[in-house]
Coordinates of C-alpha atoms in Angstrom, one line a residue:
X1 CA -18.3 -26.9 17.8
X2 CA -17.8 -23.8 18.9
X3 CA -19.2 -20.1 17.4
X4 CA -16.0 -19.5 15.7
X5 CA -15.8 -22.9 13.7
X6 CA -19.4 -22.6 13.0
X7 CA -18.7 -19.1 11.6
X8 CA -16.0 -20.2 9.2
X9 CA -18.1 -23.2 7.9
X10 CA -20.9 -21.1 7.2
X11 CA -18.6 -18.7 5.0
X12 CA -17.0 -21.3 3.4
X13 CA -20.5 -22.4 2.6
X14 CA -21.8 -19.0 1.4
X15 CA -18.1 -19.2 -0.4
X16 CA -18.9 -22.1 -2.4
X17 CA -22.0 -21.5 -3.2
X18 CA -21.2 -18.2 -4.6
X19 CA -18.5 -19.3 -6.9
X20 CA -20.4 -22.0 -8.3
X21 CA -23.4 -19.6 -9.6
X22 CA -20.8 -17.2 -10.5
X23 CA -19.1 -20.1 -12.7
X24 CA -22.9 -21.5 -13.7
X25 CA -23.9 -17.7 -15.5
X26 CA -20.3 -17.4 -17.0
X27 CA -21.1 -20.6 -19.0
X28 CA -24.7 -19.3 -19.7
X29 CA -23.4 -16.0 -20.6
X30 CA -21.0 -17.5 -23.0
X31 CA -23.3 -20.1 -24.3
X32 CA -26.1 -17.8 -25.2
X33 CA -23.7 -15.3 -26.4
X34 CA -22.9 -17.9 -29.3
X35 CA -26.9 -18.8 -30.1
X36 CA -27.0 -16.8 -33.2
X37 CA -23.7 -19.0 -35.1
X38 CA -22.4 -15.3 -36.6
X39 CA -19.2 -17.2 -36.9
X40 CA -19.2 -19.8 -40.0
X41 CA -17.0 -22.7 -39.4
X42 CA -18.1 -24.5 -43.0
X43 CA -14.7 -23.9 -44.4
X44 CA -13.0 -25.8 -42.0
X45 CA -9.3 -24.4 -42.9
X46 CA -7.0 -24.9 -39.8
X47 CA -3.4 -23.8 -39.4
X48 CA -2.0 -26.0 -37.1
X49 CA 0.6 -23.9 -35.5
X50 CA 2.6 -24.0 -31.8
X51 CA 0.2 -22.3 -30.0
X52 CA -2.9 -23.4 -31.4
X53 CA -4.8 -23.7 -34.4
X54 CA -5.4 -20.8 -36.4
X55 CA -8.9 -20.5 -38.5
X56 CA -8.8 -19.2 -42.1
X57 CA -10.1 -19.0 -45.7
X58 CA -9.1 -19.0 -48.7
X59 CA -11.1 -17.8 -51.6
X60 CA -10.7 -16.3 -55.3
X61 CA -7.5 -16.6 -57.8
X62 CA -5.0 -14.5 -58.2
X63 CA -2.0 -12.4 -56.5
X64 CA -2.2 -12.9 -52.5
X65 CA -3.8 -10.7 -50.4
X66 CA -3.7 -11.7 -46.5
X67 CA -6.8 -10.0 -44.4
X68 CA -5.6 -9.1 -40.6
X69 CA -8.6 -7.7 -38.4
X70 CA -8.6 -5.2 -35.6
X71 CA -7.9 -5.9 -31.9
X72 CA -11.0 -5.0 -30.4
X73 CA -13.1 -7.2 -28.1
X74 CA -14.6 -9.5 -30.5
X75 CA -12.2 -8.9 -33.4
X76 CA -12.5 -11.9 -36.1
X77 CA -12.2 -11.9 -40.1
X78 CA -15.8 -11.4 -39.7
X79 CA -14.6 -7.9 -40.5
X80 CA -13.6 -8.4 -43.4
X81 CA -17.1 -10.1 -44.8
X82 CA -18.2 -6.9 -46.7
X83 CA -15.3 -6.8 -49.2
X84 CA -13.7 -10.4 -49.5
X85 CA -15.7 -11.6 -52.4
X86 CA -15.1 -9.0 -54.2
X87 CA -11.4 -8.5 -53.7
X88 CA -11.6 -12.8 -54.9
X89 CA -12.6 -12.0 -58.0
X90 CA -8.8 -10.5 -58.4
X91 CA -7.2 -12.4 -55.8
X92 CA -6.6 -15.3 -53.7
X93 CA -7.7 -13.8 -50.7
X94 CA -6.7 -15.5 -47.4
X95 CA -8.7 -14.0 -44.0
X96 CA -7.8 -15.4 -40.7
X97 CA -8.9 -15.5 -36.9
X98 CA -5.6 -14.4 -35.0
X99 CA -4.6 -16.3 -31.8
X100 CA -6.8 -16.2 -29.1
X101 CA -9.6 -14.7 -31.5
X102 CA -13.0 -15.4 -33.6
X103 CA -12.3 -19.1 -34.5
X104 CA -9.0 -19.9 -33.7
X105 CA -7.9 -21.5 -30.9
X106 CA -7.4 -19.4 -27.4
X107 CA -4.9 -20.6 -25.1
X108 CA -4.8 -19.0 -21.6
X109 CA -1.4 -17.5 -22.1
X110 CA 0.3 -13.9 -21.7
X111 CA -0.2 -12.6 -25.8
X112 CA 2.2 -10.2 -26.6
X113 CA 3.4 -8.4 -29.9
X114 CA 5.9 -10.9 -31.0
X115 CA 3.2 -13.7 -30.5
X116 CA 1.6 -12.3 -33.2
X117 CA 4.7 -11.3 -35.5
X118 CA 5.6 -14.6 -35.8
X119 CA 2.1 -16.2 -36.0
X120 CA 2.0 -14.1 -39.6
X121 CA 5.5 -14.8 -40.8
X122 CA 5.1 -18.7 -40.1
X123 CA 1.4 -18.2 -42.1
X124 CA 2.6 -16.5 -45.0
X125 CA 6.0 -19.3 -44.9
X126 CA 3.4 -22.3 -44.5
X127 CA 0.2 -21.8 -45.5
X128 CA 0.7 -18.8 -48.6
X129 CA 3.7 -20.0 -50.1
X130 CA 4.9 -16.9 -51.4
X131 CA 5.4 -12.8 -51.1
X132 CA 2.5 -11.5 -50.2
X133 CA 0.1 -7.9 -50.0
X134 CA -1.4 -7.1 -46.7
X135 CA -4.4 -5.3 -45.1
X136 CA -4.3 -4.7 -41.7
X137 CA -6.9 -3.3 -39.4
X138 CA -6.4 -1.2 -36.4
X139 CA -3.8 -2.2 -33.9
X140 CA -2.6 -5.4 -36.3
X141 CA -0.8 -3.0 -38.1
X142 CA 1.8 -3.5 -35.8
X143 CA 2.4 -6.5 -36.0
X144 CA 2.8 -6.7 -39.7
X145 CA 4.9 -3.5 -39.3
X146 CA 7.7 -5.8 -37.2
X147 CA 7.0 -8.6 -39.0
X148 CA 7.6 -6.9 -42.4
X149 CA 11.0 -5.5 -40.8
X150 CA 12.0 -8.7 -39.7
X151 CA 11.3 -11.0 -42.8
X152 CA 11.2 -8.6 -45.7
X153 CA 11.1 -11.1 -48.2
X154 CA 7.7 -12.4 -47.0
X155 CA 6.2 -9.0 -47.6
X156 CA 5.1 -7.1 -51.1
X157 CA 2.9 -4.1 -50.5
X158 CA 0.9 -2.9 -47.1
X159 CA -1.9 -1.3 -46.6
X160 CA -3.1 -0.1 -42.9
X161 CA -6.0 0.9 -42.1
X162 CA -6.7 3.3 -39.2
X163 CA -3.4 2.2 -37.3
X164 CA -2.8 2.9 -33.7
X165 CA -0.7 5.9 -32.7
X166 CA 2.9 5.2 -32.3
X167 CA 2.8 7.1 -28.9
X168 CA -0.1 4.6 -28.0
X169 CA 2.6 1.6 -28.9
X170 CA 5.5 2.9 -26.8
X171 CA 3.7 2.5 -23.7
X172 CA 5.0 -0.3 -21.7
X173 CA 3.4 -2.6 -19.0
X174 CA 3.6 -0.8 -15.1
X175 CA 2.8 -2.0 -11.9
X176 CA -1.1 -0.9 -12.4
X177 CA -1.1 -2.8 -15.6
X178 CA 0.2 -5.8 -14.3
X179 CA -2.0 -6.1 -11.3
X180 CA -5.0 -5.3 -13.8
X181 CA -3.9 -8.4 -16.0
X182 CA -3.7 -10.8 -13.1
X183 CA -7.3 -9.3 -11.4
X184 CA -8.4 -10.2 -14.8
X185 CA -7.3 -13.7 -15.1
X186 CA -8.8 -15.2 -11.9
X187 CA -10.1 -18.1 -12.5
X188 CA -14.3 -17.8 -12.9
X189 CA -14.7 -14.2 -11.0
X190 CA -12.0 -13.0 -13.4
X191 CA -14.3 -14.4 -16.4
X192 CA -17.5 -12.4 -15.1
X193 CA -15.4 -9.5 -14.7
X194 CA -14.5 -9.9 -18.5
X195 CA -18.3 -10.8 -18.9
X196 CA -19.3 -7.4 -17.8
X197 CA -17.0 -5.6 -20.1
X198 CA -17.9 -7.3 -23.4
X199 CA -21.6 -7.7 -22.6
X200 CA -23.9 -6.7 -25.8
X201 CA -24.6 -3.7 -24.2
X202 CA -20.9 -2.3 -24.2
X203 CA -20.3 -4.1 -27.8
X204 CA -23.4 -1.8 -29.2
X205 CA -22.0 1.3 -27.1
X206 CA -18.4 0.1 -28.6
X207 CA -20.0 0.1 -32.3
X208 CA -22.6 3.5 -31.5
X209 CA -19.2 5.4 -30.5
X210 CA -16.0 4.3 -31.9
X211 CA -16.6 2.4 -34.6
X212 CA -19.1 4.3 -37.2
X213 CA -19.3 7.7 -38.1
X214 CA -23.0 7.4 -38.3
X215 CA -24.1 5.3 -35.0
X216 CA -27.8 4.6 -37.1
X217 CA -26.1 2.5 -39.5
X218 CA -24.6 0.1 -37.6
X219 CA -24.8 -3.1 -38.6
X220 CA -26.6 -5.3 -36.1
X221 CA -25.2 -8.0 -37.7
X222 CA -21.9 -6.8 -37.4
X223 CA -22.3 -7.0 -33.6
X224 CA -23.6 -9.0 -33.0
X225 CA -20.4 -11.2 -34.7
X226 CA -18.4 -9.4 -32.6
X227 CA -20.5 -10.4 -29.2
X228 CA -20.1 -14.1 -30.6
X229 CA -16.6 -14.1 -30.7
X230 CA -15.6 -11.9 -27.6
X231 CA -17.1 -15.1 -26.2
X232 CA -16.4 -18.1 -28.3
X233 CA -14.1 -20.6 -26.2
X234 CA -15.4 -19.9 -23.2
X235 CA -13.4 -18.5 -19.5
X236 CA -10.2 -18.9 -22.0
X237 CA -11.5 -15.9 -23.9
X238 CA -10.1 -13.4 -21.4
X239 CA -6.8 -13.9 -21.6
X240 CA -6.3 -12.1 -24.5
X241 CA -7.8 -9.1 -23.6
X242 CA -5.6 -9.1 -20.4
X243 CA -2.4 -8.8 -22.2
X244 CA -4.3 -5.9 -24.4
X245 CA -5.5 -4.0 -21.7
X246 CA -2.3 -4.3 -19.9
X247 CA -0.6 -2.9 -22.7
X248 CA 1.4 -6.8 -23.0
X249 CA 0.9 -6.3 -26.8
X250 CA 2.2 -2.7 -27.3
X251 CA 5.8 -2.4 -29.0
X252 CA 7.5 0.7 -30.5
X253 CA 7.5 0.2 -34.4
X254 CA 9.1 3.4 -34.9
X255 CA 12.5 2.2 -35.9
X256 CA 11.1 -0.8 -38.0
X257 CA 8.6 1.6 -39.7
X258 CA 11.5 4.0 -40.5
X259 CA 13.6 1.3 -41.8
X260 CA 10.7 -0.1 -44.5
X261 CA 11.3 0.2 -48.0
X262 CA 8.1 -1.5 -49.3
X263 CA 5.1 0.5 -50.2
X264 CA 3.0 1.4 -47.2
X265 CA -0.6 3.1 -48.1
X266 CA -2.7 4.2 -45.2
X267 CA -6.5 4.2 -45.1
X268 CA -7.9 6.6 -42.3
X269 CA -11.6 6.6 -41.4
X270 CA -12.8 11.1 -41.9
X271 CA -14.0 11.1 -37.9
X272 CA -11.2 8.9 -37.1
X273 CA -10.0 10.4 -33.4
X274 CA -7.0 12.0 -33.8
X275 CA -6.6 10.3 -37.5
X276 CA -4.3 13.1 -38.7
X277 CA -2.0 13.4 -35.9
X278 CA -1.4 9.2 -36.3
X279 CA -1.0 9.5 -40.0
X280 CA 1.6 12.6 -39.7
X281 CA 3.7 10.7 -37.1
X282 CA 3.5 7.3 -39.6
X283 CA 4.6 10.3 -42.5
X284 CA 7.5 11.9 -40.5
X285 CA 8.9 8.7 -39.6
X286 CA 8.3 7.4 -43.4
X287 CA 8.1 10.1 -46.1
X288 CA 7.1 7.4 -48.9
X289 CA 3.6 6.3 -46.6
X290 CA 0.8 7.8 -49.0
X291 CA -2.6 8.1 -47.2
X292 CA -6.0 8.4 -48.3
X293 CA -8.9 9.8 -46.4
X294 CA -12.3 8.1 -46.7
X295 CA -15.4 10.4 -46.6
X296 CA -17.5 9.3 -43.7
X297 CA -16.0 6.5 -42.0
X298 CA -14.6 6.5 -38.6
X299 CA -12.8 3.2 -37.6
X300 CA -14.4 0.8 -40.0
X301 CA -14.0 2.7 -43.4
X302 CA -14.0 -1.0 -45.0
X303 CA -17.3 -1.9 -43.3
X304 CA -18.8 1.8 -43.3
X305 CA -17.8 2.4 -47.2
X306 CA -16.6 -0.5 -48.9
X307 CA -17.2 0.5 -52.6
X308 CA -15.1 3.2 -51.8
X309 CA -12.4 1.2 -49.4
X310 CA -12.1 -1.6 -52.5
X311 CA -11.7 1.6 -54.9
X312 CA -8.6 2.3 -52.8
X313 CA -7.4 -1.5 -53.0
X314 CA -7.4 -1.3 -56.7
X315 CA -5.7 1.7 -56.8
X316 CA -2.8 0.4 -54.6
X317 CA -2.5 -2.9 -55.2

């Protein structure tokens, strides 16, 4: 064998061998990631729908309300835990892990807006029964923006919280983005890539900056939810955020939020970045949007402030 052949075999070893640790502390990262069980599956409430099952619960009596959580690494209706018992008490209340999040099943597919439009519709059709309210958090506004426009009868009143700006929503996929996506979705160095960028460290920094007006109240517990889910399901949990960060999940709602006639509240967080600049562009394109302001809060006035958050739910709904 010449020094040429022995060359290659000795990269190819040093190859393999590197890929398979790489692959052996991608499942310990996302084993011990899910040690704490954040994540309660006791309520075992599955909707079984075309592109996998779909976690939820289903608590209270009452006029519908269906919960819709943020985008954000680790999103989950784990959001939501601070004010769904109390909005039960009025309610039927119905909280679920979108696709490829929290609970619900996460198929290693390309997610994009309409995914999720028509993941809502079919729950509210098969799973609710009838018209429904809606509170949205973050960038799932959205998607219960087109979803409203496209099957208005499904829909009673909406409530957004901190929505994304519509100039954030009309960017569209380039040739950067795409190449980002696919770097992303390389089987097992892909996954420590994605690894890397929700480790707890980044979560806490994600919480500490974005999330809460005052970064020493953050709820540890809250986090640590978040951590849980950003890596329950294993290497399949990166696709989502993929198609997020590529921008696969954007779509201009402007013409569907123009065209709405039901009534749309908006909750923004005080500190919000750039909360009244996204709240004046959701105005101009629909003068009957009313918004509230809550004291305080940044991106998680519901988890932040949630007396005050539910005083705003009974208000509006």
């Amino acid at each position: 064998m010449n020094k040429h052949s022995k060359r290659l075999l000795t990269l190819a070893a040093l190859a393999t061998t590197t890929t398979a640790t790489i692959h052996i502390i991608n499942k310990v990262i996302a084993a011990s990631a899910c040690l704490k069980e954040m994540l309660d599956t006791d309520v075992r409430n599955y909707y079984h729908w075309r592109f996998g099952d779909i976690y939820y619960t289903k608590k209270g009596k009452g006029s519908p309300i269906l919960l819709i959580h943020d985008m954000l690494p680790g999103g989950s209706g784990y959001e939501w835990t601070r004010i769904e018992d109390e909005l039960s008490l009025e309610h039927t209340v119905y909280n679920l892990d979108l696709p490829g999040c929290g609970r619900s099943e996460k198929p290693g597919m390309t997610y994009t807006n309409f995914v999720y439009v028509q993941m809502i519709s079919d729950f509210i059709k098969k799973i609710i029964g009838q018209k429904t309210d809606v509170i949205a958090s973050g960038f799932s506004g959205s998607f219960v923006t087109m979803a409203c426009h496209n099957e208005k009868e499904l829909f009673n009143k909406i409530m957004l919280v901190n929505p994304p700006s519509l100039t954030q929503l009309k960017q569209m996929p380039n040739r950067k983005d795409r190449l980002l996506k696919a770097a992303l979705e390389i089987p097992i160095f892909g996954t420590l890539v994605y690894h890397m960028i929700v480790s707890r460290a980044n979560i806490n920094n994600l919480f500490i900056e974005k999330m809460y007006y005052n970064p020493f109240h953050v709820d540890n517990q809250m986090a640590d939810a978040y951590y849980e889910a950003a890596h329950k399901g294993g290497y399949y949990t990166r696709f989502l955020y993929s198609s997020l960060a590529a921008k696969y999940i954007n779509i201009n709602i402007c013409h569907a939020l123009k065209a709405l006639d039901n009534s749309i509240y908006i909750v923004e967080g005080e500190t919000e970045p750039n909360g009244k600049a996204v709240t004046d562009d959701y105005c101009a394109s629909n003068p009957a949007i009313e918004v509230s302001v809550l004291k305080e809060t940044k991106h998680l006035p519901h988890v932040e402030a949630p007396e005050a958050f539910l005083e705003q739910v009974k208000i509006f709904f």
